[in-house]
PDB file of C-alpha atoms in Angstrom:
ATOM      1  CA  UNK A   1     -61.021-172.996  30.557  1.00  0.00           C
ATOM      2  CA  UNK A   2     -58.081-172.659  33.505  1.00  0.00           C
ATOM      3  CA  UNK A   3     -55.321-170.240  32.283  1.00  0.00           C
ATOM      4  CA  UNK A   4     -52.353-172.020  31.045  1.00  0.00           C
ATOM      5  CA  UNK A   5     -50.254-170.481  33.753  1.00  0.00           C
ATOM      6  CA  UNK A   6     -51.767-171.693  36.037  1.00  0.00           C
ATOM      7  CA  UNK A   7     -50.278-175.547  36.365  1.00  0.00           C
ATOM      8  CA  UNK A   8     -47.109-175.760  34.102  1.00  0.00           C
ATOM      9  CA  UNK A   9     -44.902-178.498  35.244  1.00  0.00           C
ATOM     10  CA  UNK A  10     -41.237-176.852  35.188  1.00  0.00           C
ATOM     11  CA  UNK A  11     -40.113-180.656  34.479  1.00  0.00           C
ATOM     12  CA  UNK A  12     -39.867-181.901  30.922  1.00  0.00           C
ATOM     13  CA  UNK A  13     -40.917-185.163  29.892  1.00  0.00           C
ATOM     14  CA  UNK A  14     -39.600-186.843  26.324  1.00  0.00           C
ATOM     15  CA  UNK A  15     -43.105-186.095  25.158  1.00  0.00           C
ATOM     16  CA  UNK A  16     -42.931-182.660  24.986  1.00  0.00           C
ATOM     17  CA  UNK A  17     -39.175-181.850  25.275  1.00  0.00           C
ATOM     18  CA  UNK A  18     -38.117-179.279  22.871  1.00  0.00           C
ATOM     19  CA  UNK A  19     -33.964-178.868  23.618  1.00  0.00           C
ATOM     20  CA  UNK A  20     -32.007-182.220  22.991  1.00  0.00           C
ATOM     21  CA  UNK A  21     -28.026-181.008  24.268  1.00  0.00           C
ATOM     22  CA  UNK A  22     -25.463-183.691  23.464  1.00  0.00           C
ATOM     23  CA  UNK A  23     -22.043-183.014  25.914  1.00  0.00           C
ATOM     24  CA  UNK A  24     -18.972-185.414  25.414  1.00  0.00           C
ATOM     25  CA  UNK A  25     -19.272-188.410  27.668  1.00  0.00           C
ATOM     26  CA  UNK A  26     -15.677-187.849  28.246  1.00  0.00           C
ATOM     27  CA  UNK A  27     -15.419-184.314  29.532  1.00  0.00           C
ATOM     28  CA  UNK A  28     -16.835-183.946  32.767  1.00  0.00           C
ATOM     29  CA  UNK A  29     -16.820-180.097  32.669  1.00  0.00           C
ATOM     30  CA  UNK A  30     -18.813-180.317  29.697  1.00  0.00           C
ATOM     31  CA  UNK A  31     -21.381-182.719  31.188  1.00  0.00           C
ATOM     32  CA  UNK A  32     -21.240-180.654  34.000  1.00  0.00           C
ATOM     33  CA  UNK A  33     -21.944-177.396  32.238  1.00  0.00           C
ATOM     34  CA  UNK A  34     -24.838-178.810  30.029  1.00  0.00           C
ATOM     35  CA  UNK A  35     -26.329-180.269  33.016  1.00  0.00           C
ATOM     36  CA  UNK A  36     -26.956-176.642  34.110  1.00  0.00           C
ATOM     37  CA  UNK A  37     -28.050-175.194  30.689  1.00  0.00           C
ATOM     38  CA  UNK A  38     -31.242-175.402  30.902  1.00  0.00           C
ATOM     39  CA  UNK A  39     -31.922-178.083  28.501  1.00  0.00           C
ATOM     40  CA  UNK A  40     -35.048-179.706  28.941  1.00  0.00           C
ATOM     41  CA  UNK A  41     -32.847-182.607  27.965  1.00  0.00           C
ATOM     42  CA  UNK A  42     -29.093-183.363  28.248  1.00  0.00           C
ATOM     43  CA  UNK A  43     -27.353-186.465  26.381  1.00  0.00           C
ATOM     44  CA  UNK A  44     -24.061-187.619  27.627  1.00  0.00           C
ATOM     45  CA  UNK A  45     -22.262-188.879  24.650  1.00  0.00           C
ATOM     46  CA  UNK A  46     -20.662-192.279  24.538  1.00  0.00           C
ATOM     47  CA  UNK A  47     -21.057-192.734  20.481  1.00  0.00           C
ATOM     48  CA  UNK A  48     -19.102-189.900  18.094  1.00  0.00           C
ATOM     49  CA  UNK A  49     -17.973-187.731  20.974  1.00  0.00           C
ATOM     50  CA  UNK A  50     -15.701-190.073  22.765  1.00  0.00           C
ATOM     51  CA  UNK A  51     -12.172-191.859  20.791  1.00  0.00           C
ATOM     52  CA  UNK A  52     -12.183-195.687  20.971  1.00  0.00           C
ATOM     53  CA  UNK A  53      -9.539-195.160  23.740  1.00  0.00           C
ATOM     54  CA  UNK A  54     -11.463-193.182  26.114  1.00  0.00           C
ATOM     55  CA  UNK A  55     -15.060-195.447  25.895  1.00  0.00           C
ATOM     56  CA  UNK A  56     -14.074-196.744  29.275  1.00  0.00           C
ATOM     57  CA  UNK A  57     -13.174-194.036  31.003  1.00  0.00           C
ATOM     58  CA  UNK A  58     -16.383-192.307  29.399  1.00  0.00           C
ATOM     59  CA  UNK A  59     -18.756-194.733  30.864  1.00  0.00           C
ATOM     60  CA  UNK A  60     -17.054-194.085  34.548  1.00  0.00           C
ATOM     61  CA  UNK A  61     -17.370-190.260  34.118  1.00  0.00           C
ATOM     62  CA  UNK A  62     -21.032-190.478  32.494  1.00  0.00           C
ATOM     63  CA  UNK A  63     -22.399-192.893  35.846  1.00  0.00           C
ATOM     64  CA  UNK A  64     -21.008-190.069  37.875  1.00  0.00           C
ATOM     65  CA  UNK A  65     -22.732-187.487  36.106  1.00  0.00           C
ATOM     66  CA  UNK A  66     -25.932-188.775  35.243  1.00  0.00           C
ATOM     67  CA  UNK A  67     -26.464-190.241  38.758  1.00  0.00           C
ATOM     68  CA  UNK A  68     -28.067-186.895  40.374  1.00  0.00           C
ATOM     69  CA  UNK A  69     -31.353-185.285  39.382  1.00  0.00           C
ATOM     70  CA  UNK A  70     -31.755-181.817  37.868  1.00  0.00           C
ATOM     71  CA  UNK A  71     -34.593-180.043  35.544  1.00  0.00           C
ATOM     72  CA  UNK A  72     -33.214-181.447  33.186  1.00  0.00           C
ATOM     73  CA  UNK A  73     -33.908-184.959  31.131  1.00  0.00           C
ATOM     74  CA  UNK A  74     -30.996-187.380  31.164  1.00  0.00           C
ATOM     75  CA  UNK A  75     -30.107-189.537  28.562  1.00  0.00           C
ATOM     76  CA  UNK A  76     -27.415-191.134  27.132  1.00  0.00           C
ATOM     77  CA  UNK A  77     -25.949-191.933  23.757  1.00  0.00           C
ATOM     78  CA  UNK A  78     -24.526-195.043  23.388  1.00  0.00           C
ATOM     79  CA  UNK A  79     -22.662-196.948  20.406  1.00  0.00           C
ATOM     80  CA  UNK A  80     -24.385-198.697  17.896  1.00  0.00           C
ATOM     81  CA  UNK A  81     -25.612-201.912  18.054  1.00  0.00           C
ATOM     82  CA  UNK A  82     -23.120-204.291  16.607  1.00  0.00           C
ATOM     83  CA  UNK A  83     -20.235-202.245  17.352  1.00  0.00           C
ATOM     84  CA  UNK A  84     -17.184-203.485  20.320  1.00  0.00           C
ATOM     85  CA  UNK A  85     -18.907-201.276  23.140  1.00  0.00           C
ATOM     86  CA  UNK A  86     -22.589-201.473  22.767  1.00  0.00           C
ATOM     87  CA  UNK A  87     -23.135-204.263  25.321  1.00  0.00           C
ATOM     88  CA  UNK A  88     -20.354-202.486  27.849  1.00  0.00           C
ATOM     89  CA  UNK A  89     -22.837-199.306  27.210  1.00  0.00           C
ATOM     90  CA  UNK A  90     -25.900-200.984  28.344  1.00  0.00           C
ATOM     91  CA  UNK A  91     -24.609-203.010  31.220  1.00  0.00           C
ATOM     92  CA  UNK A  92     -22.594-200.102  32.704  1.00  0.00           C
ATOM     93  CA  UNK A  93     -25.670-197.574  32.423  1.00  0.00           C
ATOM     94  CA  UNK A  94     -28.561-200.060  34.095  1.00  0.00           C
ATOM     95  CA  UNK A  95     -28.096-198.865  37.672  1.00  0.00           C
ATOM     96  CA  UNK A  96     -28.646-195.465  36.350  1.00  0.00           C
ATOM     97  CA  UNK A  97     -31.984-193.987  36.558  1.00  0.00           C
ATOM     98  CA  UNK A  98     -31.989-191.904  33.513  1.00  0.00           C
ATOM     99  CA  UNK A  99     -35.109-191.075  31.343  1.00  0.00           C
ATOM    100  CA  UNK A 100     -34.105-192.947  27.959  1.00  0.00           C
ATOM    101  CA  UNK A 101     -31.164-193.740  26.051  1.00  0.00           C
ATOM    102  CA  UNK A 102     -30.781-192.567  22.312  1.00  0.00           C
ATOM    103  CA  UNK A 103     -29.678-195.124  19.647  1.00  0.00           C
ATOM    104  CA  UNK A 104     -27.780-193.848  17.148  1.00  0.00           C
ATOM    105  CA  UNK A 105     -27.422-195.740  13.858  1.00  0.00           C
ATOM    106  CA  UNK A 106     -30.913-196.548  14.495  1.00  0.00           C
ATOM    107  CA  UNK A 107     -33.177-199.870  12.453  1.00  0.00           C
ATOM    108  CA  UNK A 108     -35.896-201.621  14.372  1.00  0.00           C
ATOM    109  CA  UNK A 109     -33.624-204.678  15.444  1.00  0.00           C
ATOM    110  CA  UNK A 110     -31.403-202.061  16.734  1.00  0.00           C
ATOM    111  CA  UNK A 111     -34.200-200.431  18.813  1.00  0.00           C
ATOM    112  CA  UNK A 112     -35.441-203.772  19.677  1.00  0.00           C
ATOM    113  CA  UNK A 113     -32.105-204.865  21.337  1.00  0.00           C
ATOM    114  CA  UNK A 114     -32.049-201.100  23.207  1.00  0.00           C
ATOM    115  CA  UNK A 115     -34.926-201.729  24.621  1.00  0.00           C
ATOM    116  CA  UNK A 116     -33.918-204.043  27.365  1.00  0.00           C
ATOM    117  CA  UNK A 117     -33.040-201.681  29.819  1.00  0.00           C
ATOM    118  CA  UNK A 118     -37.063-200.829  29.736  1.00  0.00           C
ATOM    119  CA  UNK A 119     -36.029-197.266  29.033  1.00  0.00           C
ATOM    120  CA  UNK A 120     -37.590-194.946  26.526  1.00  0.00           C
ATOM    121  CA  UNK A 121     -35.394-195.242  22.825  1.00  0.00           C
ATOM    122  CA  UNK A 122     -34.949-192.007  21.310  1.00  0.00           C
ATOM    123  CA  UNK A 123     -33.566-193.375  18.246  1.00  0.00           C
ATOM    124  CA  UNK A 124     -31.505-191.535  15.380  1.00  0.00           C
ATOM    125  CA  UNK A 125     -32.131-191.900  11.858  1.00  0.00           C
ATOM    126  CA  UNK A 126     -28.760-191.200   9.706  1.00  0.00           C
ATOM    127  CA  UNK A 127     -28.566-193.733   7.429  1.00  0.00           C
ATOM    128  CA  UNK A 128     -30.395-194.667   4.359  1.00  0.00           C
ATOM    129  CA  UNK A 129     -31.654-197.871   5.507  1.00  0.00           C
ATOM    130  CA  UNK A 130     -33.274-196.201   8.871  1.00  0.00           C
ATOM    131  CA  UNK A 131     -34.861-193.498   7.063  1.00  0.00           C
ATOM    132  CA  UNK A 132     -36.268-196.233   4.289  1.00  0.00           C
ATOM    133  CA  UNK A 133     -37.345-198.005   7.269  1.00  0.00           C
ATOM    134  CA  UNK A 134     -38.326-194.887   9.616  1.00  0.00           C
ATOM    135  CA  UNK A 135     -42.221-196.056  10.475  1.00  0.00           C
ATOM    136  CA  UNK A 136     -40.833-199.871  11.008  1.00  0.00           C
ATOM    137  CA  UNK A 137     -38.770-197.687  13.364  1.00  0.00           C
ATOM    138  CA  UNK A 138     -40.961-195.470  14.905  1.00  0.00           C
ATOM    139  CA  UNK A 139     -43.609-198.430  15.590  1.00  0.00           C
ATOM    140  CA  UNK A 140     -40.729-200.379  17.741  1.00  0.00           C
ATOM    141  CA  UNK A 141     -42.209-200.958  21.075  1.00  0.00           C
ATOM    142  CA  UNK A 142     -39.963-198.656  23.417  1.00  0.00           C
ATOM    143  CA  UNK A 143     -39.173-196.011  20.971  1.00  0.00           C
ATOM    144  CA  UNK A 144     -40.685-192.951  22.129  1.00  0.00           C
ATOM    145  CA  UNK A 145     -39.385-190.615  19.576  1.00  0.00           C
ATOM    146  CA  UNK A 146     -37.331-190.310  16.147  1.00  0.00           C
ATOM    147  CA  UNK A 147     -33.982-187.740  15.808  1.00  0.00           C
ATOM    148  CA  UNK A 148     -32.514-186.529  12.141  1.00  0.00           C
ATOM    149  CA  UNK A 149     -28.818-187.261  11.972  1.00  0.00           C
ATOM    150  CA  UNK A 150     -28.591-185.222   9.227  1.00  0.00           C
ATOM    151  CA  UNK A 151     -24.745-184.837   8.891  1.00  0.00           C
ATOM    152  CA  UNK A 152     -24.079-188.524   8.406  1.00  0.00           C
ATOM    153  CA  UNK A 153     -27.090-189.408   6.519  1.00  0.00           C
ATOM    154  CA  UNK A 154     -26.169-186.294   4.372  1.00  0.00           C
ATOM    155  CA  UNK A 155     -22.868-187.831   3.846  1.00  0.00           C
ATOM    156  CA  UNK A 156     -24.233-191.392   2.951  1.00  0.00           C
ATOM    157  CA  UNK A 157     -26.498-189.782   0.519  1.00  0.00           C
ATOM    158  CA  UNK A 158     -24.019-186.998  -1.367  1.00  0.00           C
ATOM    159  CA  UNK A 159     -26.248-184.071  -0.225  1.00  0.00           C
ATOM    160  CA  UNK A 160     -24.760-180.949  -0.551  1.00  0.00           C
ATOM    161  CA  UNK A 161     -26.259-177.854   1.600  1.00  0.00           C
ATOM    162  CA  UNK A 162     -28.453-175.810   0.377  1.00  0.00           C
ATOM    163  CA  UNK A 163     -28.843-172.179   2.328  1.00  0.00           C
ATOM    164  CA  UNK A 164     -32.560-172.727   2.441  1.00  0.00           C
ATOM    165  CA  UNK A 165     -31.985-176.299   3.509  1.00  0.00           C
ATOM    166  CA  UNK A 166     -34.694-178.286   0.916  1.00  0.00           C
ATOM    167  CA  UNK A 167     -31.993-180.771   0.532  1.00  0.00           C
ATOM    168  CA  UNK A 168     -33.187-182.193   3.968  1.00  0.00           C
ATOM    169  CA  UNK A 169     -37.100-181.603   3.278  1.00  0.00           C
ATOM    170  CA  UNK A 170     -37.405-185.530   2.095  1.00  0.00           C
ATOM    171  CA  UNK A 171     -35.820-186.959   5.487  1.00  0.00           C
ATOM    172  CA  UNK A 172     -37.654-184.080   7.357  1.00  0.00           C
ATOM    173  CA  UNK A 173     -40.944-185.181   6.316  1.00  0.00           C
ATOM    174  CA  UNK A 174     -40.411-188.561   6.215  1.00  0.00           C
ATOM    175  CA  UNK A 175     -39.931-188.608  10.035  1.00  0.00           C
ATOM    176  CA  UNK A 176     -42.619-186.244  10.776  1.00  0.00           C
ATOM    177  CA  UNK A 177     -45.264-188.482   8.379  1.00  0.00           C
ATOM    178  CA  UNK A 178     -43.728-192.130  10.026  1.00  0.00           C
ATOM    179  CA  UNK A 179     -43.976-190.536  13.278  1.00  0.00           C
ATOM    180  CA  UNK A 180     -47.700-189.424  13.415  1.00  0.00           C
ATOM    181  CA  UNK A 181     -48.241-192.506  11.443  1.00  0.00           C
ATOM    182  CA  UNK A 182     -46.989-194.572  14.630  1.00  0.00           C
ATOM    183  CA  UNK A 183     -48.603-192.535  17.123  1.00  0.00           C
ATOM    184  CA  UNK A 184     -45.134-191.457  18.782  1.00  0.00           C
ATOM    185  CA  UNK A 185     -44.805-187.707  19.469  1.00  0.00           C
ATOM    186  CA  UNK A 186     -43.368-185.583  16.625  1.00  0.00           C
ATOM    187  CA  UNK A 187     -39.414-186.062  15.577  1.00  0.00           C
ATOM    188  CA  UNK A 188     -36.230-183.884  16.807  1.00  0.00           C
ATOM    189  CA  UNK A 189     -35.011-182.065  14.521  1.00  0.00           C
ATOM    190  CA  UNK A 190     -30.837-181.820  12.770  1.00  0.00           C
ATOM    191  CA  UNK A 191     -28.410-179.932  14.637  1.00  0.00           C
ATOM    192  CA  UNK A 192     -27.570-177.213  13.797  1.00  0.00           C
ATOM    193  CA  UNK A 193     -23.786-177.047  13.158  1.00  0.00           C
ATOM    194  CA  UNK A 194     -22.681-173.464  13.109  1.00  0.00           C
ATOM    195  CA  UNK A 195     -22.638-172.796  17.191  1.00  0.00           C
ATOM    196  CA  UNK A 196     -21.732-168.700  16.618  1.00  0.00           C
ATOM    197  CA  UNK A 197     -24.706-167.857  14.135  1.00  0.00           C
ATOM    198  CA  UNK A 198     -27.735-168.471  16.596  1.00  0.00           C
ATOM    199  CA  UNK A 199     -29.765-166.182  14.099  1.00  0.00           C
ATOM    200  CA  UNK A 200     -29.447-169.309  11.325  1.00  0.00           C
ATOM    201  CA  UNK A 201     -30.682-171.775  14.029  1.00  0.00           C
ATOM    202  CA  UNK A 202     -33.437-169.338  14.940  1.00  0.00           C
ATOM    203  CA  UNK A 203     -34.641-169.730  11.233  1.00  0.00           C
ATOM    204  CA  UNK A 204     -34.006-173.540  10.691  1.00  0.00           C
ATOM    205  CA  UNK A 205     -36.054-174.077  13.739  1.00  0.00           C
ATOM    206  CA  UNK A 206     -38.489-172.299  13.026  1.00  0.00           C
ATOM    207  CA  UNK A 207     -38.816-173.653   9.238  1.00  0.00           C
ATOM    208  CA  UNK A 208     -38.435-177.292  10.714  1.00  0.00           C
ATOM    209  CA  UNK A 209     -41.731-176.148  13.304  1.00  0.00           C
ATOM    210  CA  UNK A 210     -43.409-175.250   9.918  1.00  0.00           C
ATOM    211  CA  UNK A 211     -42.731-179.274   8.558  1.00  0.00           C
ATOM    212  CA  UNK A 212     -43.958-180.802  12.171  1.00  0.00           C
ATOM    213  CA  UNK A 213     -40.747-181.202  14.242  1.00  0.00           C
ATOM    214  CA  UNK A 214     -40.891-180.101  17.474  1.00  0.00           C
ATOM    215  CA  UNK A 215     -37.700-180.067  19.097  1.00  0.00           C
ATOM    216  CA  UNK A 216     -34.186-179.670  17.928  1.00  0.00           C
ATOM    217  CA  UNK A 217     -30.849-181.235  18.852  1.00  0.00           C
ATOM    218  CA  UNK A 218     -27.893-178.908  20.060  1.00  0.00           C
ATOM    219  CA  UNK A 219     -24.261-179.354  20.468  1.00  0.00           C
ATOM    220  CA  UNK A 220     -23.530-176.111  22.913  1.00  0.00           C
ATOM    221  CA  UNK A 221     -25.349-174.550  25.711  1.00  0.00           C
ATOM    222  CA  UNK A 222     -25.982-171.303  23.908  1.00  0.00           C
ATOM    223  CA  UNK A 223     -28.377-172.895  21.303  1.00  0.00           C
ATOM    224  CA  UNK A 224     -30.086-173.849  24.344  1.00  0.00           C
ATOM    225  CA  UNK A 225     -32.401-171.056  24.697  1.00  0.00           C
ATOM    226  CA  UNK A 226     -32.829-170.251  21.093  1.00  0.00           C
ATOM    227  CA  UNK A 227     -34.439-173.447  20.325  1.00  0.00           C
ATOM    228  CA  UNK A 228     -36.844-173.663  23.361  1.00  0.00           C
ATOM    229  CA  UNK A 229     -38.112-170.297  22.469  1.00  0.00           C
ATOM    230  CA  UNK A 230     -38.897-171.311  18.830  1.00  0.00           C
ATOM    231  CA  UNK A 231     -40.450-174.423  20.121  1.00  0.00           C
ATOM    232  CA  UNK A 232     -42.710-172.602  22.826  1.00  0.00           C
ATOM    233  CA  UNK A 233     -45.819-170.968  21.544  1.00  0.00           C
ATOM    234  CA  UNK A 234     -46.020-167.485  21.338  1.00  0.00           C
ATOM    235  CA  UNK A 235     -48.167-165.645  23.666  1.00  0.00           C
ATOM    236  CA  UNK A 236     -49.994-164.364  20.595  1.00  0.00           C
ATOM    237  CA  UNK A 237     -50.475-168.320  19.349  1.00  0.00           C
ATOM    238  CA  UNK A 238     -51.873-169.005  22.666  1.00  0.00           C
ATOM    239  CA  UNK A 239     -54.189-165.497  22.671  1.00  0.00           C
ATOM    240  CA  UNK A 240     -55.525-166.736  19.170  1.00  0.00           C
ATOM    241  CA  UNK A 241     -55.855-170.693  20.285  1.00  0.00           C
ATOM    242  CA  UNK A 242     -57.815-169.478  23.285  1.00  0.00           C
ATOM    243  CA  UNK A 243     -59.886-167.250  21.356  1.00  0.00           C
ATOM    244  CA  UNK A 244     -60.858-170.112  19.175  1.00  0.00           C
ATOM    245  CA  UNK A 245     -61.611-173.171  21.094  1.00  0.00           C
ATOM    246  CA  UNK A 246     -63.866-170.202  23.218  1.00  0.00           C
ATOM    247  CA  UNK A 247     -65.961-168.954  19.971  1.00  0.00           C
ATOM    248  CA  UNK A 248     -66.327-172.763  19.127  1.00  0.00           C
ATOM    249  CA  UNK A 249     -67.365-173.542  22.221  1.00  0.00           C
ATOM    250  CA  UNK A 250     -69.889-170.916  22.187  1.00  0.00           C
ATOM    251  CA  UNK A 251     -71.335-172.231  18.918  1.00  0.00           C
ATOM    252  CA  UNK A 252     -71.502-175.720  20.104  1.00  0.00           C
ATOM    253  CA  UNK A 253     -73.611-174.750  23.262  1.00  0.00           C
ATOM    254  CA  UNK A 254     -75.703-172.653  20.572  1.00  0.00           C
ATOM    255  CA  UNK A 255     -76.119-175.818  18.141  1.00  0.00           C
ATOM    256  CA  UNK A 256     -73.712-174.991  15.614  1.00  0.00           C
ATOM    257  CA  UNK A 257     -70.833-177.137  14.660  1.00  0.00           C
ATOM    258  CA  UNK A 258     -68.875-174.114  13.160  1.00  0.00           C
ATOM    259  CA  UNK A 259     -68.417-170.064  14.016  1.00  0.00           C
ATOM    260  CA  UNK A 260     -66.283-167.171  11.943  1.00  0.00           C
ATOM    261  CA  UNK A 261     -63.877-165.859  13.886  1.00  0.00           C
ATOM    262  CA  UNK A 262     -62.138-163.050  12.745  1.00  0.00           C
ATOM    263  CA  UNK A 263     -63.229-164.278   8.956  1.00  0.00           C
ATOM    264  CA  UNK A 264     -61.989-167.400   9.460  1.00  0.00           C
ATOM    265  CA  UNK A 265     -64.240-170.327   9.266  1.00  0.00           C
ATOM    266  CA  UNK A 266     -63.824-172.204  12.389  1.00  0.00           C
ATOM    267  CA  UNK A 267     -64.678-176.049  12.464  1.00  0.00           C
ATOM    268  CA  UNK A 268     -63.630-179.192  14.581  1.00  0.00           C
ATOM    269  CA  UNK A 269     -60.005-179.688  12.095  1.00  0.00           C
ATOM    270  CA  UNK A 270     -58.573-175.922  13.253  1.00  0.00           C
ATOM    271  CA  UNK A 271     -59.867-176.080  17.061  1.00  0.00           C
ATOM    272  CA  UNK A 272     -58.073-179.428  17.443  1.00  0.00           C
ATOM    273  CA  UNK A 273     -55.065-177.756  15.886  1.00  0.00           C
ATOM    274  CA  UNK A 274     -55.799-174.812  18.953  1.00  0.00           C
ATOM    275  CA  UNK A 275     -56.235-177.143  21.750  1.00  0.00           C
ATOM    276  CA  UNK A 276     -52.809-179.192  20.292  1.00  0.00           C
ATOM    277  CA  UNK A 277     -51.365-175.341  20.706  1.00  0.00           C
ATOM    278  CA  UNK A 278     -52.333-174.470  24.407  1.00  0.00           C
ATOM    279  CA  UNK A 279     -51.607-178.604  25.245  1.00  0.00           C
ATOM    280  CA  UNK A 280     -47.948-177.848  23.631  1.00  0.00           C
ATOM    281  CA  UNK A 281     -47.816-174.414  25.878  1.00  0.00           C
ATOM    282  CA  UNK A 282     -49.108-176.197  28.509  1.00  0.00           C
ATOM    283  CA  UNK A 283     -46.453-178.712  28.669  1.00  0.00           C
ATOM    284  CA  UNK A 284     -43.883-176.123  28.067  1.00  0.00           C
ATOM    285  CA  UNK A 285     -41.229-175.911  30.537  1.00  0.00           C
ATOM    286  CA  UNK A 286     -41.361-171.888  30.406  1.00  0.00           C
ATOM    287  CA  UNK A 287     -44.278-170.412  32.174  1.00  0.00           C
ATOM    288  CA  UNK A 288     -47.005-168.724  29.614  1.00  0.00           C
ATOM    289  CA  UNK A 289     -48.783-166.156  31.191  1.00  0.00           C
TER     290      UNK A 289
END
């Protein structure tokens, strides 16, 4: 087996990015400084970000920014389908050559009319009719992955916040089930609000890793780094992973179709889970040594 070091592409791609940053479409020093963050994917903001008054002057500022490459993934936000600026959105952004454009609002027709640009969708579920609807969603040709708007789906719903966050764990595994269910890679998680207290966001990410998510959305450059270190495997996940796709390997090539390891009983289920680990660290934009 080649060392995992040995070929990681420094490039993200929307199947394996872990850091979704959202930057104002109408603040070009913003854009500008979350286009250098380190984000394996940046998401000018046309949608909540940007007053009614400034959606034209956002569009201009977001063509100019998005226009140049970088290491990081570009999308862009646009408003909802059904709204006064959606079809402005679209048309403006088609000479662009960005990597997707995420949807809030998000239903299958929604997706459905998104998907003209032939882009990737990376559609947001907030609402109580997208998350009722979420593998409807996630099954929309074009729609590569599934985001939790948790703040306004929170509000349409009356949750309150919890500190160990189980009001969310329905919508949080809802998207994670719908999503493997559709054969899309697994859903982004909330943001995390609180931009000073990068020890919470440590902990929700890791706890939303635990339910299947494996990336997180961020609203400022500094959650940037916290996240893509709690979605990277650890170097002693990826000692352990190697170590057990090698002992199964072994037994295989000695006729056995499972090997202890350690004390644990090692069979296909928990090497698949291992390979899915060094795959995952593979991908990763940070080298693993």
């Amino acid at each position: 087996m080649s060392d995992i070091g040995d070929s990681v592409n420094r490039m993200p791609s929307l199947a394996s990015a872990r850091s979704f940053l959202f930057a104002p479409g109408s603040d070009a020093r913003k854009l500008s400084k979350a286009l250098g963050s380190g984000a394996d994917a940046v998401v000018a903001d046309l949608e909540d970000a940007v007053l009614p008054d400034e959606k034209a002057r956002a569009r201009s500022l977001v063509v100019d920014a998005m226009g140049g490459g970088g290491d990081s993934l570009r999308l862009v936000r646009v408003n909802a389908v059904g709204t006064p600026w959606f079809d402005d959105d679209i048309s403006s952004l088609s000479a662009l050559d960005l990597d997707g454009i995420v949807l809030p609002k998000a239903t299958p027709e929604a997706a459905a009319r998104t998907t003209q640009l032939g882009l990737p969708v990376v559609a947001i579920v907030e609402t109580a009719d997208g998350l009722r609807r979420a593998h409807a969603l996630a099954s929309t040709s074009g729609v590569e992955t599934l985001i939790l708007g948790a703040v306004d789906l929170g509000l349409e719903l009356g949750l309150e916040p919890r500190p160990d966050g189980l009001e969310l764990l329905h919508a949080r595994s809802t998207l994670v089930v719908d999503s493997a269910a559709a054969g899309i890679r697994p859903p982004v998680d909330q943001v995390w609000v609180d931009t000073r207290d990068l020890d919470g966001l440590g902990r929700d990410c890791l706890f939303a890793r635990s339910l299947g998510f494996r990336g997180k959305a961020c609203i400022h450059p500094a959650q940037v780094e916290v996240v893509n270190e709690a979605f990277t495997p650890s170097q002693d996940e990826v000692t352990r992973a190697q170590a057990v796709v090698a002992a199964y390997e072994r037994a295989v090539e000695e006729g056995r179709g499972a090997v202890a390891l350690d004390g644990e009983m090692i069979d296909l289920p928990v090497v698949e889970r291992a390979r899915r680990v060094l795959a995952n660290a593979k991908r990763s934009v940070l080298h693993v040594e």
